[in-house]
Short mmCIF file of C-alpha atoms and ligand atoms in Angstrom, two decimals:
data_model
loop_
_atom_site.label_atom_id
_atom_site.label_comp_id
_atom_site.label_asym_id
_atom_site.label_seq_id
_atom_site.Cartn_x
_atom_site.Cartn_y
_atom_site.Cartn_z
CA MET A 29 -3.26 18.92 -17.14
CA GLN A 30 -0.19 18.18 -19.24
CA TYR A 31 0.04 14.46 -18.60
CA SER A 32 -3.60 13.40 -18.30
CA SER A 33 -3.52 10.76 -21.03
CA GLU A 34 -0.34 9.26 -19.58
CA LEU A 35 -1.92 9.21 -16.13
CA GLU A 36 -5.08 7.61 -17.52
CA ALA A 37 -3.02 4.86 -19.16
CA THR A 38 -1.20 4.18 -15.88
CA ILE A 39 -4.45 4.02 -13.92
CA ASN A 40 -5.81 1.64 -16.50
CA ASP A 41 -2.77 -0.63 -16.10
CA MET A 42 -2.97 -0.50 -12.30
CA ALA A 43 -6.65 -0.93 -11.61
CA GLN A 44 -7.42 -4.19 -13.32
CA LYS A 45 -10.00 -6.63 -12.12
CA GLY A 46 -8.65 -9.34 -9.83
CA ARG A 47 -5.19 -7.73 -9.64
CA GLY A 48 -3.61 -5.64 -6.91
CA ILE A 49 -0.46 -3.88 -5.79
CA LEU A 50 2.48 -5.41 -3.95
CA ALA A 51 4.10 -2.98 -1.49
CA ALA A 52 7.83 -3.80 -1.45
CA ASP A 53 8.97 -0.33 -0.44
CA GLU A 54 10.08 -0.89 3.14
CA SER A 55 12.49 1.79 4.34
CA ALA A 56 15.94 0.70 5.54
CA PRO A 57 14.95 0.30 9.23
CA THR A 58 11.73 -1.55 8.35
CA ILE A 59 13.31 -4.07 5.97
CA ALA A 60 16.05 -4.63 8.56
CA LYS A 61 13.33 -5.53 11.08
CA ARG A 62 11.64 -7.94 8.64
CA PHE A 63 14.98 -9.60 7.78
CA LYS A 64 16.00 -9.84 11.43
CA ALA A 65 12.97 -12.03 12.08
CA ILE A 66 14.49 -14.62 9.71
CA ASN A 67 18.12 -13.96 10.72
CA VAL A 68 19.08 -12.26 7.49
CA GLU A 69 21.32 -9.23 7.55
CA SER A 70 19.96 -6.19 5.75
CA THR A 71 22.79 -5.60 3.26
CA GLU A 72 22.21 -3.92 -0.08
CA GLU A 73 22.85 -7.28 -1.80
CA ASN A 74 20.34 -9.16 0.38
CA ARG A 75 17.74 -6.49 -0.28
CA ARG A 76 18.46 -6.82 -4.02
CA ILE A 77 18.10 -10.61 -3.87
CA TRP A 78 14.84 -10.39 -1.94
CA ARG A 79 13.23 -7.79 -4.15
CA SER A 80 14.42 -9.56 -7.31
CA LEU A 81 12.86 -12.75 -5.97
CA LEU A 82 9.53 -10.96 -5.56
CA VAL A 83 9.45 -9.29 -8.93
CA THR A 84 10.64 -12.28 -10.96
CA THR A 85 8.09 -14.69 -9.48
CA GLU A 86 6.74 -16.39 -12.55
CA GLY A 87 3.08 -15.71 -13.10
CA LEU A 88 2.87 -12.91 -10.54
CA GLY A 89 1.53 -10.53 -13.15
CA GLN A 90 -1.66 -12.55 -13.29
CA TYR A 91 -2.59 -11.27 -9.81
CA ILE A 92 -0.44 -8.18 -9.30
CA ASN A 93 -0.51 -5.09 -11.53
CA GLY A 94 1.67 -2.70 -9.56
CA ILE A 95 4.69 -2.88 -7.29
CA ILE A 96 5.84 -0.12 -4.94
CA LEU A 97 9.61 0.04 -4.78
CA PHE A 98 12.06 1.78 -2.49
CA GLU A 99 14.47 4.32 -4.00
CA GLU A 100 17.56 2.05 -4.03
CA THR A 101 15.59 -0.77 -5.75
CA LEU A 102 14.92 1.36 -8.84
CA GLU A 103 18.62 1.11 -9.68
CA GLN A 104 19.15 -2.53 -8.76
CA LYS A 105 19.28 -5.36 -11.26
CA THR A 106 18.01 -8.92 -11.22
CA ASP A 107 20.53 -11.72 -11.79
CA ASP A 108 19.91 -11.70 -15.53
CA GLY A 109 20.87 -8.05 -15.77
CA ASN A 110 17.48 -6.37 -16.16
CA SER A 111 16.70 -3.47 -13.89
CA ILE A 112 14.03 -4.32 -11.33
CA PRO A 113 11.54 -1.91 -12.99
CA GLN A 114 12.18 -3.70 -16.32
CA ALA A 115 11.59 -7.07 -14.67
CA ALA A 116 8.27 -5.73 -13.34
CA TRP A 117 7.19 -4.48 -16.78
CA ALA A 118 8.07 -7.89 -18.25
CA GLN A 119 5.16 -9.25 -16.19
CA THR A 120 2.88 -6.26 -16.93
CA ILE A 121 3.42 -5.04 -13.38
CA VAL A 122 3.68 -1.24 -13.22
CA PRO A 123 6.65 -0.10 -11.12
CA GLY A 124 6.14 2.75 -8.66
CA ILE A 125 8.11 4.41 -5.92
CA LYS A 126 7.67 5.43 -2.30
CA VAL A 127 8.58 9.11 -2.22
CA ASP A 128 7.90 10.25 1.34
CA LYS A 129 10.82 10.46 3.73
CA GLY A 130 9.13 9.02 6.77
CA LYS A 131 7.31 10.43 9.77
CA ILE A 132 8.40 12.77 12.55
CA PRO A 133 6.48 14.32 15.45
CA LEU A 134 4.33 17.27 14.39
CA ALA A 135 5.87 20.27 16.13
CA LEU A 136 3.88 21.75 19.04
CA SER A 137 1.22 19.07 18.65
CA PRO A 138 2.08 16.29 21.11
CA GLY A 139 1.21 12.82 19.83
CA ASP A 140 0.49 13.89 16.25
CA LEU A 141 2.84 12.81 13.46
CA ILE A 142 3.69 14.32 10.09
CA THR A 143 5.53 12.95 7.07
CA GLN A 144 8.43 14.77 5.43
CA GLY A 145 9.72 14.92 1.86
CA LEU A 146 7.99 17.70 -0.09
CA ASP A 147 11.09 19.82 -0.70
CA GLY A 148 12.55 18.99 -4.11
CA LEU A 149 9.80 16.44 -4.79
CA ALA A 150 9.17 17.50 -8.41
CA GLU A 151 12.86 17.04 -9.30
CA ARG A 152 12.98 13.65 -7.60
CA LEU A 153 9.85 12.53 -9.43
CA ARG A 154 11.36 13.50 -12.77
CA SER A 155 14.37 11.35 -12.11
CA TYR A 156 12.30 8.39 -10.78
CA LYS A 157 10.19 8.61 -13.92
CA GLN A 158 13.30 8.35 -16.05
CA GLN A 159 14.20 5.22 -14.10
CA GLY A 160 10.85 3.67 -14.99
CA ALA A 161 8.48 4.62 -12.15
CA ARG A 162 4.94 5.45 -13.25
CA PHE A 163 3.31 6.03 -9.87
CA ALA A 164 4.29 7.19 -6.40
CA LYS A 165 3.25 6.55 -2.82
CA TRP A 166 3.14 8.84 0.21
CA ARG A 167 2.02 7.64 3.63
CA GLU A 168 0.71 9.78 6.49
CA VAL A 169 0.38 8.00 9.83
CA TYR A 170 -2.19 8.63 12.57
CA ALA A 171 -1.79 7.03 15.97
CA ILE A 172 -4.90 6.74 18.13
CA ASP A 173 -4.70 7.83 21.76
CA LYS A 174 -6.92 9.74 24.12
CA HIS A 175 -6.27 13.14 22.55
CA VAL A 176 -4.82 12.21 19.17
CA PRO A 177 -5.00 12.56 16.33
CA SER A 178 -6.00 16.16 16.96
CA GLN A 179 -8.09 18.07 14.43
CA HIS A 180 -5.03 20.18 13.74
CA GLY A 181 -2.95 17.04 13.13
CA ILE A 182 -5.60 15.63 10.79
CA GLU A 183 -5.66 18.85 8.76
CA ALA A 184 -1.87 19.22 8.60
CA ASN A 185 -1.52 15.63 7.34
CA ALA A 186 -4.28 16.08 4.76
CA GLU A 187 -2.50 19.13 3.43
CA MET A 188 0.72 17.14 2.97
CA LEU A 189 -1.02 14.33 1.10
CA ALA A 190 -2.79 16.77 -1.19
CA ARG A 191 0.35 18.78 -1.96
CA TYR A 192 2.23 15.57 -2.73
CA ALA A 193 -0.59 14.27 -4.96
CA ALA A 194 -0.76 17.55 -6.90
CA VAL A 195 3.01 17.47 -7.60
CA CYS A 196 2.72 13.84 -8.77
CA GLN A 197 -0.06 14.58 -11.24
CA ASP A 198 1.80 17.65 -12.45
CA GLU A 199 4.82 15.44 -13.21
CA GLY A 200 2.83 12.59 -14.79
CA LEU A 201 2.97 10.02 -11.98
CA VAL A 202 -0.20 8.56 -10.49
CA PRO A 203 -0.31 9.36 -6.76
CA ILE A 204 -1.20 6.67 -4.26
CA VAL A 205 -2.62 8.62 -1.34
CA GLU A 206 -2.11 6.69 1.89
CA PRO A 207 -3.61 7.96 5.13
CA GLU A 208 -3.00 5.13 7.62
CA VAL A 209 -4.84 5.17 10.93
CA LEU A 210 -2.85 2.69 12.99
CA MET A 211 -4.44 -0.28 14.73
CA ASP A 212 -2.08 -0.08 17.74
CA GLY A 213 -3.90 0.38 21.04
CA ASP A 214 -7.00 -0.82 22.85
CA HIS A 215 -9.57 1.39 21.11
CA ASP A 216 -12.71 -0.28 19.82
CA ILE A 217 -13.82 -0.49 16.20
CA ASP A 218 -16.15 2.53 16.58
CA ARG A 219 -13.28 4.77 17.64
CA HIS A 220 -11.20 3.55 14.69
CA ALA A 221 -14.15 4.25 12.39
CA ASN A 222 -14.63 7.78 13.75
CA VAL A 223 -10.96 8.67 13.34
CA THR A 224 -10.75 7.10 9.88
CA GLU A 225 -13.81 9.05 8.79
CA ALA A 226 -12.41 12.36 10.06
CA VAL A 227 -9.08 11.62 8.37
CA GLN A 228 -10.52 10.67 4.99
CA HIS A 229 -12.93 13.58 5.05
CA ALA A 230 -10.05 16.02 5.56
CA VAL A 231 -7.96 14.29 2.89
CA PHE A 232 -10.63 14.64 0.21
CA HIS A 233 -11.26 18.29 1.16
CA ALA A 234 -7.55 18.98 0.78
CA LEU A 235 -7.30 17.08 -2.51
CA HIS A 236 -10.10 19.28 -3.84
CA ARG A 237 -8.37 22.48 -2.64
CA HIS A 238 -5.20 21.41 -4.41
CA HIS A 239 -6.95 20.59 -7.73
CA VAL A 240 -6.05 16.91 -7.61
CA GLN A 241 -8.00 14.96 -10.23
CA LEU A 242 -9.66 12.13 -8.35
CA GLU A 243 -9.99 9.91 -11.44
CA LEU A 244 -6.20 9.85 -11.66
CA MET A 245 -5.27 8.75 -8.16
CA ILE A 246 -5.52 5.66 -5.98
CA LEU A 247 -6.54 5.70 -2.32
CA LYS A 248 -4.64 3.39 0.01
CA PRO A 249 -6.51 3.40 3.32
CA ASN A 250 -6.58 1.24 6.40
CA MET A 251 -9.51 -1.07 6.96
CA VAL A 252 -11.62 -0.14 9.97
CA LEU A 253 -10.63 -2.52 12.77
CA PRO A 254 -10.58 -2.72 16.54
CA GLY A 255 -7.20 -1.87 18.14
CA LYS A 256 -4.75 -4.76 18.49
CA ASP A 257 -5.43 -4.90 22.24
CA CYS A 258 -9.20 -4.95 21.90
CA ARG A 259 -11.66 -7.77 21.21
CA ARG A 260 -11.37 -9.02 17.61
CA ALA A 261 -14.14 -8.22 15.15
CA SER A 262 -15.57 -10.61 12.57
CA ALA A 263 -14.79 -10.07 8.88
CA ASP A 264 -18.39 -9.00 8.33
CA GLU A 265 -18.13 -6.37 11.07
CA VAL A 266 -14.88 -5.08 9.60
CA ALA A 267 -16.36 -4.94 6.11
CA THR A 268 -19.52 -3.16 7.26
CA ALA A 269 -17.62 -0.57 9.30
CA THR A 270 -15.06 0.02 6.54
CA LEU A 271 -17.64 0.40 3.78
CA LYS A 272 -19.69 2.81 5.88
CA VAL A 273 -16.71 5.13 6.22
CA LEU A 274 -15.69 4.80 2.57
CA HIS A 275 -19.22 5.55 1.33
CA ARG A 276 -19.32 8.66 3.52
CA CYS A 277 -15.93 9.98 2.45
CA VAL A 278 -14.67 8.72 -0.90
CA PRO A 279 -16.16 10.23 -4.07
CA SER A 280 -17.15 7.75 -6.76
CA ALA A 281 -14.64 9.38 -9.14
CA VAL A 282 -11.82 7.55 -7.36
CA PRO A 283 -11.22 4.45 -9.50
CA SER A 284 -9.56 2.12 -7.04
CA ILE A 285 -9.16 1.68 -3.30
CA ASN A 286 -6.17 -0.50 -2.45
CA PHE A 287 -6.01 -1.36 1.23
CA LEU A 288 -2.84 -1.62 3.30
CA SER A 289 -2.62 -4.65 5.57
CA GLY A 290 -1.35 -2.68 8.57
CA GLY A 291 -0.40 -5.55 10.88
CA GLN A 292 -3.22 -7.94 10.01
CA GLY A 293 -2.01 -11.48 9.46
CA PRO A 294 -1.88 -12.74 5.86
CA GLU A 295 -5.00 -14.85 6.21
CA GLU A 296 -6.93 -12.23 8.19
CA ALA A 297 -6.19 -9.59 5.54
CA THR A 298 -7.49 -11.88 2.79
CA ILE A 299 -10.62 -12.87 4.74
CA ASN A 300 -11.44 -9.20 5.40
CA LEU A 301 -10.87 -8.21 1.77
CA ASN A 302 -13.15 -11.01 0.65
CA ALA A 303 -15.90 -9.86 3.04
CA LEU A 304 -15.51 -6.30 1.77
CA ASN A 305 -15.98 -7.43 -1.81
CA GLN A 306 -18.89 -9.69 -0.95
CA GLN A 307 -20.69 -6.83 0.81
CA SER A 308 -19.93 -4.17 -1.77
CA THR A 309 -21.50 -5.33 -4.99
CA ASP A 310 -22.80 -1.79 -5.56
CA ALA A 311 -19.58 0.07 -4.65
CA PRO A 312 -18.40 2.60 -7.24
CA TRP A 313 -14.73 1.80 -6.71
CA LYS A 314 -12.62 -1.28 -7.17
CA LEU A 315 -11.63 -2.73 -3.78
CA SER A 316 -8.20 -4.26 -3.97
CA ILE A 317 -4.91 -4.56 -2.14
CA SER A 318 -1.64 -2.76 -1.70
CA TYR A 319 -0.36 -5.16 0.93
CA GLY A 320 3.20 -5.27 2.18
CA ARG A 321 3.43 -7.61 5.16
CA ALA A 322 0.32 -9.65 4.33
CA LEU A 323 1.72 -10.53 0.90
CA GLN A 324 5.38 -10.96 1.81
CA GLN A 325 5.27 -12.65 5.22
CA THR A 326 4.77 -16.26 4.15
CA ALA A 327 7.32 -15.85 1.36
CA LEU A 328 9.90 -14.38 3.76
CA GLN A 329 9.36 -17.29 6.13
CA ALA A 330 9.85 -19.73 3.27
CA TRP A 331 13.00 -17.95 2.03
CA GLN A 332 15.03 -17.63 5.25
CA GLY A 333 17.76 -15.95 3.17
CA LYS A 334 18.72 -19.26 1.51
CA GLU A 335 19.25 -19.74 -2.20
CA ASP A 336 17.80 -23.25 -1.98
CA ASN A 337 14.50 -21.79 -0.79
CA TYR A 338 14.17 -19.25 -3.60
CA LEU A 339 11.50 -21.13 -5.52
CA LEU A 340 9.59 -22.09 -2.39
CA ALA A 341 9.41 -18.43 -1.43
CA GLN A 342 8.19 -17.49 -4.89
CA GLN A 343 5.51 -20.16 -4.68
CA ALA A 344 4.38 -18.80 -1.31
CA LEU A 345 4.14 -15.27 -2.73
CA LEU A 346 2.26 -16.45 -5.80
CA GLU A 347 -0.21 -18.39 -3.68
CA ARG A 348 -0.87 -15.40 -1.39
CA ALA A 349 -1.35 -13.19 -4.44
CA ARG A 350 -3.72 -15.72 -5.98
CA LEU A 351 -5.85 -15.96 -2.82
CA ASN A 352 -6.05 -12.18 -2.62
CA SER A 353 -7.07 -12.09 -6.26
CA LEU A 354 -9.97 -14.42 -5.44
CA ALA A 355 -10.84 -12.20 -2.47
CA GLN A 356 -11.12 -9.24 -4.83
CA LEU A 357 -13.81 -11.18 -6.64
CA GLY A 358 -15.46 -12.23 -3.36
CA GLN A 359 -14.63 -15.87 -4.21
CA TYR A 360 -12.13 -16.70 -1.48
CA ASN A 361 -12.78 -19.30 1.18
CA PRO A 362 -10.45 -19.96 4.17
CA ASP A 363 -10.52 -23.69 3.30
CA MET A 364 -8.33 -22.79 0.33
CA GLU A 365 -5.51 -21.98 2.77
CA GLN A 366 -4.53 -25.62 3.18
CA ALA A 367 -3.03 -25.58 -0.27
CA ASP A 368 -0.72 -22.85 1.05
CA THR A 369 1.23 -25.08 3.45
P1 LIG B 430 1.46 -3.13 5.05
O1 LIG B 430 0.50 -3.83 4.13
O2 LIG B 430 2.53 -4.02 5.60
O3 LIG B 430 0.76 -2.29 6.07
O4 LIG B 430 2.33 -2.12 4.17
C1 LIG B 430 1.76 -1.39 3.20
C2 LIG B 430 2.51 -0.13 3.03
O5 LIG B 430 2.95 0.19 1.95
C3 LIG B 430 2.67 0.76 4.19
O6 LIG B 430 3.07 2.02 3.74
#
């Protein structure tokens, strides 16, 4: 593989102990939804201000070693004139880019979804790389209902993830492979575990078929949880169920597993990550984060779109990142949350 030493260096920079990935790659409709909750209009300038705020948080690099950006952010500048990728590098945070173009229904397969964006991907990656990106992210989404995801849907999605990952490695960008089984619905934790296992199994089969080198990728999975409308599970139950699936599906060659938060609250996502790390002392992979909402939510609430709140928001982000860093070491305790308010 042409770029293996470059890919190895990127993995090394992104899979460091006690550090994780900040997902700040919300698509236009998603960031508009997040801003609406704090009465901020989603203009290009407001998005620039928000994402500059995140990436220039002093000290963030202590806990965060990668940031996923949205296409427009790659070109934006912080107030002191650096590009946002440069500002990330200044804190030893590797900049990356979401490259999928969102989900649509899978044709002739009611209820299944599929993500678009493969056409022209290699050319896009080349230009993102020139703008400073060193890794990419692609998300496939699986809703749970009575008859979905279907086996056909699971296989079609796995094929997309593997084709994307192969193009990334071919172009010298580390692929983050994200199969997200949603937690919407009233299914129990066992159903979520069964679907997650089938999904991950298919993904690793497809990655193998497409010659993807597992040492040079990062898996971004969901934790195994009960549906939002089902009885809650304890952190220990979540950790046990999640680790069982991961041990069955994820080869030890994969260096790092960085969970998405997927609608868990900030504290819940940290508690669950801590339990996972406490239970997994013998796991072959690093268990870390690639949280979007669970890292940004308290900071967004503190910001409210006001310049005066800029530093408060940065403090909230830093604190969330710090607590998640402790959770990666299994050293977090919910009593530490008081310092957050
Ligand atoms: P959440 O942590 O908010 O689920 O977002 C992570 C992400 O990047 C989804 O693609």
